[in-house]
Amino acid sequence: MMRQTVLLTLQDIPYFCYPESVGHYTDHEQHSVLREAGVLNNFNIHYVAAGKGYVEADGVVHELRAGQAVLYFPHQRQHYYSSKDEPWDVRWVHFYGERLHDYMLERGLHRNLLWTLRQRASWEEAHLALLDEAEQNRMLRPAQLSTLTYALLAEFVQHAVPLKNTRATSKTESRVLALLPQMQQEACEPFLLQDWADRAGVSTYYFCKIFKNAVEMTPLEFITRSRLQMAKQWLLERPSDNIGQIAEEAGYPNASYFNRQFMAHEGMTPTDYRGLYHH
């Protein structure tokens, strides 16, 4: 299968980033690209969803498998190709933007060529949304193309870690990640670390270690953010409820502790935040 949409390169675009092309190849064992340095003036990400392929850099051949990707900066030499025996399912996007280069440097994305995505599904969904939009509307909705490109880039920035520092995601790690929606939904209930570790089938120590590596925060920090997210929503939706009531429903023992947590994350008290929207 081959899906590919190429778009006209625009000058002076009023967007942070914009796609030049987006595509998806499967079972294409002949897929091979060689671009010499200085030829291509845009960024591109090639992500392997299944199978395997190879990237050559500085005389070294690197193998890429499912969940791994190569990120090229403009003007870099590019040489990558599919495996003959296990043709890759590869998904890519070429993109550009006037201020994009500084952003990519600030994020340190120039320091590595090869990456692993710790959470693959969200990047794959974002890529499919961009590919569908490009195929269906091409350049009729440029703002939508830009938005979807940024969403794809943001997923990469959030979940990509240098390949040399990672290992394949284990089944245990996948079980922990699968609990995130449920943890967010039940965040306002009493938090029992042992209970969540039991659901993942691991010790509390291993649960915290896996969670920290995958989500870049502790389980308690995730619960705290989820509780505050709900509390912010309730502060606006329920203007007649007092702060203590909302604090209790959000899982806090008292309004004082809730106020401190809210101030630490939002830089203002819950009362002040509510006052921004209700008078």
Tab-separated table of C-alpha atoms in Angstrom:
chain	number	residue	atom	x	y	z
A	1	MET	CA	0.000	0.000	0.000
A	2	MET	CA	1.206	3.487	-0.839
A	3	ARG	CA	-0.457	6.675	0.326
A	4	GLN	CA	1.261	9.973	-0.357
A	5	THR	CA	0.213	13.586	-0.717
A	6	VAL	CA	2.648	16.262	-1.845
A	7	LEU	CA	1.791	19.917	-1.257
A	8	LEU	CA	3.124	23.107	-2.777
A	9	THR	CA	5.852	24.773	-0.708
A	10	LEU	CA	4.494	28.138	0.395
A	11	GLN	CA	6.522	31.293	0.919
A	12	ASP	CA	5.996	33.539	3.955
A	13	ILE	CA	3.424	31.259	5.535
A	14	PRO	CA	1.593	32.749	8.547
A	15	TYR	CA	1.955	29.464	10.453
A	16	PHE	CA	4.492	28.017	12.854
A	17	CYS	CA	4.825	24.848	10.784
A	18	TYR	CA	3.382	23.472	7.562
A	19	PRO	CA	3.610	20.136	5.719
A	20	GLU	CA	5.376	19.697	2.410
A	21	SER	CA	4.352	16.062	2.089
A	22	VAL	CA	2.907	13.276	4.183
A	23	GLY	CA	2.683	9.591	3.415
A	24	HIS	CA	2.511	5.943	4.412
A	25	TYR	CA	4.159	2.938	2.733
A	26	THR	CA	3.587	-0.734	3.570
A	27	ASP	CA	4.998	-3.871	1.931
A	28	HIS	CA	7.238	-1.794	-0.314
A	29	GLU	CA	10.544	-3.607	-0.118
A	30	GLN	CA	12.059	-1.431	-2.835
A	31	HIS	CA	11.594	1.747	-0.797
A	32	SER	CA	15.014	3.382	-0.717
A	33	VAL	CA	16.012	7.047	-0.536
A	34	LEU	CA	19.395	8.752	-0.929
A	35	ARG	CA	19.582	12.543	-0.745
A	36	GLU	CA	22.959	14.222	-0.635
A	37	ALA	CA	23.653	17.021	1.835
A	38	GLY	CA	22.080	20.362	0.931
A	39	VAL	CA	19.382	18.931	-1.330
A	40	LEU	CA	16.268	19.050	0.866
A	41	ASN	CA	15.291	22.231	2.705
A	42	ASN	CA	12.777	20.872	5.205
A	43	PHE	CA	12.549	18.706	8.303
A	44	ASN	CA	11.267	15.181	8.030
A	45	ILE	CA	10.328	12.352	10.347
A	46	HIS	CA	10.194	8.746	9.169
A	47	TYR	CA	8.562	6.475	11.714
A	48	VAL	CA	8.441	2.679	11.603
A	49	ALA	CA	5.094	1.192	12.649
A	50	ALA	CA	6.012	-2.420	11.790
A	51	GLY	CA	8.676	-4.430	9.980
A	52	LYS	CA	12.147	-2.972	9.828
A	53	GLY	CA	14.410	-0.722	7.804
A	54	TYR	CA	17.815	0.861	7.865
A	55	VAL	CA	19.349	4.312	8.193
A	56	GLU	CA	22.921	4.967	7.112
A	57	ALA	CA	24.784	7.808	8.836
A	58	ASP	CA	28.505	8.552	8.912
A	59	GLY	CA	29.303	5.178	7.423
A	60	VAL	CA	27.293	3.256	10.026
A	61	VAL	CA	24.109	1.298	9.267
A	62	HIS	CA	21.408	1.513	11.973
A	63	GLU	CA	18.399	-0.781	12.101
A	64	LEU	CA	14.983	0.699	12.844
A	65	ARG	CA	12.086	-1.389	14.111
A	66	ALA	CA	8.518	-0.738	15.278
A	67	GLY	CA	8.183	2.389	17.402
A	68	GLN	CA	11.464	3.890	16.209
A	69	ALA	CA	12.059	6.876	13.949
A	70	VAL	CA	14.628	9.008	12.187
A	71	LEU	CA	14.434	12.813	12.318
A	72	TYR	CA	16.299	14.794	9.672
A	73	PHE	CA	17.033	18.515	9.788
A	74	PRO	CA	17.124	20.602	6.590
A	75	HIS	CA	20.130	20.003	4.293
A	76	GLN	CA	21.218	16.810	6.070
A	77	ARG	CA	22.381	13.870	3.981
A	78	GLN	CA	19.644	11.247	4.034
A	79	HIS	CA	19.985	7.564	3.272
A	80	TYR	CA	17.335	5.138	4.451
A	81	TYR	CA	15.692	2.039	3.020
A	82	SER	CA	13.344	-0.835	3.801
A	83	SER	CA	14.399	-4.334	4.761
A	84	LYS	CA	13.934	-6.871	1.950
A	85	ASP	CA	12.851	-9.713	4.224
A	86	GLU	CA	10.698	-7.611	6.603
A	87	PRO	CA	9.488	-4.615	4.561
A	88	TRP	CA	8.675	-1.755	6.846
A	89	ASP	CA	5.395	-0.042	7.476
A	90	VAL	CA	6.844	3.462	7.399
A	91	ARG	CA	4.988	6.728	7.942
A	92	TRP	CA	6.515	10.086	7.269
A	93	VAL	CA	6.001	13.814	7.163
A	94	HIS	CA	8.136	16.559	5.625
A	95	PHE	CA	7.510	19.958	7.196
A	96	TYR	CA	8.911	23.471	7.452
A	97	GLY	CA	8.386	26.857	9.126
A	98	GLU	CA	10.273	30.118	9.531
A	99	ARG	CA	10.759	29.837	13.316
A	100	LEU	CA	10.758	26.072	13.431
A	101	HIS	CA	14.538	25.698	13.332
A	102	ASP	CA	15.059	27.642	16.570
A	103	TYR	CA	12.324	25.637	18.270
A	104	MET	CA	13.869	22.323	17.239
A	105	LEU	CA	17.285	23.458	18.485
A	106	GLU	CA	15.830	24.627	21.809
A	107	ARG	CA	14.271	21.203	22.281
A	108	GLY	CA	17.632	19.553	21.633
A	109	LEU	CA	16.297	17.578	18.690
A	110	HIS	CA	19.475	18.240	16.701
A	111	ARG	CA	21.540	16.122	19.084
A	112	ASN	CA	20.208	12.790	17.846
A	113	LEU	CA	19.209	11.273	14.536
A	114	LEU	CA	17.411	8.159	15.770
A	115	TRP	CA	14.565	8.057	18.274
A	116	THR	CA	12.123	5.769	20.037
A	117	LEU	CA	8.531	6.848	20.755
A	118	ARG	CA	7.511	5.744	24.232
A	119	GLN	CA	3.819	6.039	23.397
A	120	ARG	CA	3.218	5.139	19.793
A	121	ALA	CA	-0.562	5.234	19.386
A	122	SER	CA	-0.971	8.996	19.781
A	123	TRP	CA	1.686	9.769	17.149
A	124	GLU	CA	0.174	7.263	14.723
A	125	GLU	CA	-3.293	8.769	15.229
A	126	ALA	CA	-1.956	12.296	14.668
A	127	HIS	CA	-0.177	11.183	11.502
A	128	LEU	CA	-3.318	9.538	10.144
A	129	ALA	CA	-5.345	12.689	10.823
A	130	LEU	CA	-2.827	14.791	8.864
A	131	LEU	CA	-2.659	12.296	6.009
A	132	ASP	CA	-6.454	12.121	5.738
A	133	GLU	CA	-6.746	15.919	5.719
A	134	ALA	CA	-4.052	16.298	3.055
A	135	GLU	CA	-5.642	13.645	0.837
A	136	GLN	CA	-9.192	14.925	1.167
A	137	ASN	CA	-8.690	18.682	1.041
A	138	ARG	CA	-5.096	19.256	-0.057
A	139	MET	CA	-4.579	23.015	0.379
A	140	LEU	CA	-8.187	24.086	0.779
A	141	ARG	CA	-7.778	24.328	4.581
A	142	PRO	CA	-4.211	25.506	5.228
A	143	ALA	CA	-4.838	26.397	8.861
A	144	GLN	CA	-6.051	22.840	9.487
A	145	LEU	CA	-2.955	21.414	7.804
A	146	SER	CA	-0.749	23.573	9.995
A	147	THR	CA	-2.644	22.621	13.150
A	148	LEU	CA	-2.415	18.906	12.409
A	149	THR	CA	1.283	19.186	11.572
A	150	TYR	CA	1.948	20.889	14.883
A	151	ALA	CA	-0.062	18.210	16.684
A	152	LEU	CA	2.115	15.553	15.082
A	153	LEU	CA	5.288	17.411	16.027
A	154	ALA	CA	4.066	17.972	19.581
A	155	GLU	CA	3.422	14.241	19.996
A	156	PHE	CA	6.955	13.566	18.794
A	157	VAL	CA	8.489	16.113	21.148
A	158	GLN	CA	6.564	14.696	24.089
A	159	HIS	CA	7.208	11.014	23.499
A	160	ALA	CA	10.478	10.703	21.563
A	161	VAL	CA	13.677	9.773	23.388
A	162	PRO	CA	17.088	9.071	21.833
A	163	LEU	CA	17.258	5.529	20.516
A	164	LYS	CA	20.615	4.785	22.140
A	165	ASN	CA	19.108	5.450	25.588
A	166	THR	CA	16.038	3.276	25.219
A	167	ARG	CA	14.966	-0.310	25.057
A	168	ALA	CA	11.911	-1.925	23.551
A	169	THR	CA	8.700	-1.250	25.450
A	170	SER	CA	7.954	-4.290	27.614
A	171	LYS	CA	4.553	-5.878	28.063
A	172	THR	CA	4.636	-4.698	31.682
A	173	GLU	CA	5.277	-1.124	30.610
A	174	SER	CA	2.383	-1.364	28.163
A	175	ARG	CA	0.110	-2.514	30.992
A	176	VAL	CA	1.133	0.470	33.103
A	177	LEU	CA	0.520	2.908	30.238
A	178	ALA	CA	-2.863	1.326	29.576
A	179	LEU	CA	-3.905	2.316	33.116
A	180	LEU	CA	-3.425	6.061	32.507
A	181	PRO	CA	-7.005	6.828	31.334
A	182	GLN	CA	-8.426	4.951	34.305
A	183	MET	CA	-6.027	6.683	36.723
A	184	GLN	CA	-7.129	10.046	35.380
A	185	GLN	CA	-10.808	9.105	35.638
A	186	GLU	CA	-10.448	7.877	39.235
A	187	ALA	CA	-7.961	10.543	40.345
A	188	CYS	CA	-10.332	12.187	42.822
A	189	GLU	CA	-10.763	8.961	44.738
A	190	PRO	CA	-8.248	8.050	47.486
A	191	PHE	CA	-4.929	7.217	45.811
A	192	LEU	CA	-3.581	3.811	46.826
A	193	LEU	CA	-0.291	3.050	45.094
A	194	GLN	CA	-0.487	-0.627	46.003
A	195	ASP	CA	-3.853	-0.926	44.270
A	196	TRP	CA	-2.528	0.449	40.978
A	197	ALA	CA	0.616	-1.670	41.186
A	198	ASP	CA	-1.581	-4.731	41.696
A	199	ARG	CA	-3.618	-3.853	38.614
A	200	ALA	CA	-0.390	-3.727	36.605
A	201	GLY	CA	0.819	-6.944	38.190
A	202	VAL	CA	4.064	-5.490	39.579
A	203	SER	CA	5.522	-4.284	42.870
A	204	THR	CA	4.996	-0.671	43.941
A	205	TYR	CA	8.708	0.021	43.409
A	206	TYR	CA	8.631	-1.333	39.847
A	207	PHE	CA	5.339	0.446	39.110
A	208	CYS	CA	6.828	3.811	40.117
A	209	LYS	CA	10.000	3.142	38.128
A	210	ILE	CA	8.132	2.203	34.948
A	211	PHE	CA	5.680	5.066	35.385
A	212	LYS	CA	8.463	7.634	35.818
A	213	ASN	CA	10.365	6.358	32.768
A	214	ALA	CA	7.285	6.347	30.553
A	215	VAL	CA	5.392	9.445	31.692
A	216	GLU	CA	8.244	11.592	33.088
A	217	MET	CA	6.448	12.148	36.384
A	218	THR	CA	5.625	10.088	39.435
A	219	PRO	CA	2.210	8.440	39.837
A	220	LEU	CA	1.354	10.918	42.582
A	221	GLU	CA	2.305	13.873	40.391
A	222	PHE	CA	0.018	12.496	37.686
A	223	ILE	CA	-2.824	12.108	40.179
A	224	THR	CA	-2.247	15.648	41.473
A	225	ARG	CA	-2.399	17.139	37.988
A	226	SER	CA	-5.537	15.151	37.194
A	227	ARG	CA	-7.229	16.327	40.401
A	228	LEU	CA	-6.348	19.955	39.748
A	229	GLN	CA	-7.617	19.651	36.185
A	230	MET	CA	-10.999	18.492	37.504
A	231	ALA	CA	-11.033	21.161	40.199
A	232	LYS	CA	-10.393	23.927	37.662
A	233	GLN	CA	-13.306	22.682	35.597
A	234	TRP	CA	-15.605	22.580	38.619
A	235	LEU	CA	-14.579	26.056	39.767
A	236	LEU	CA	-16.015	27.444	36.540
A	237	GLU	CA	-18.956	25.095	36.094
A	238	ARG	CA	-20.177	25.390	39.696
A	239	PRO	CA	-19.733	29.038	40.745
A	240	SER	CA	-22.038	28.719	43.759
A	241	ASP	CA	-20.096	25.848	45.377
A	242	ASN	CA	-17.600	26.882	48.025
A	243	ILE	CA	-13.915	26.120	47.686
A	244	GLY	CA	-13.941	23.579	50.517
A	245	GLN	CA	-16.606	21.488	48.814
A	246	ILE	CA	-14.705	21.428	45.527
A	247	ALA	CA	-11.468	20.616	47.363
A	248	GLU	CA	-13.083	17.638	49.069
A	249	GLU	CA	-14.599	16.280	45.865
A	250	ALA	CA	-11.242	16.675	44.121
A	251	GLY	CA	-9.631	14.409	46.714
A	252	TYR	CA	-8.063	16.949	49.065
A	253	PRO	CA	-8.449	16.634	52.854
A	254	ASN	CA	-8.990	20.365	53.364
A	255	ALA	CA	-9.251	23.657	51.500
A	256	SER	CA	-5.911	24.914	52.832
A	257	TYR	CA	-3.910	22.076	51.259
A	258	PHE	CA	-5.917	22.389	48.046
A	259	ASN	CA	-5.163	26.124	47.935
A	260	ARG	CA	-1.429	25.455	48.261
A	261	GLN	CA	-1.444	22.867	45.478
A	262	PHE	CA	-3.522	25.091	43.216
A	263	MET	CA	-1.234	28.073	43.848
A	264	ALA	CA	1.865	25.987	43.099
A	265	HIS	CA	0.524	24.944	39.694
A	266	GLU	CA	-1.562	27.938	38.620
A	267	GLY	CA	0.171	30.856	40.344
A	268	MET	CA	-3.074	32.032	41.967
A	269	THR	CA	-5.636	30.847	44.479
A	270	PRO	CA	-8.778	28.970	43.420
A	271	THR	CA	-10.833	32.002	44.426
A	272	ASP	CA	-8.744	34.314	42.257
A	273	TYR	CA	-8.952	31.889	39.347
A	274	ARG	CA	-12.714	31.702	39.608
A	275	GLY	CA	-12.835	35.505	39.780
A	276	LEU	CA	-11.244	35.742	36.342
A	277	TYR	CA	-14.424	34.274	34.859
A	278	HIS	CA	-17.172	35.036	37.373
A	279	HIS	CA	-17.894	38.385	39.002
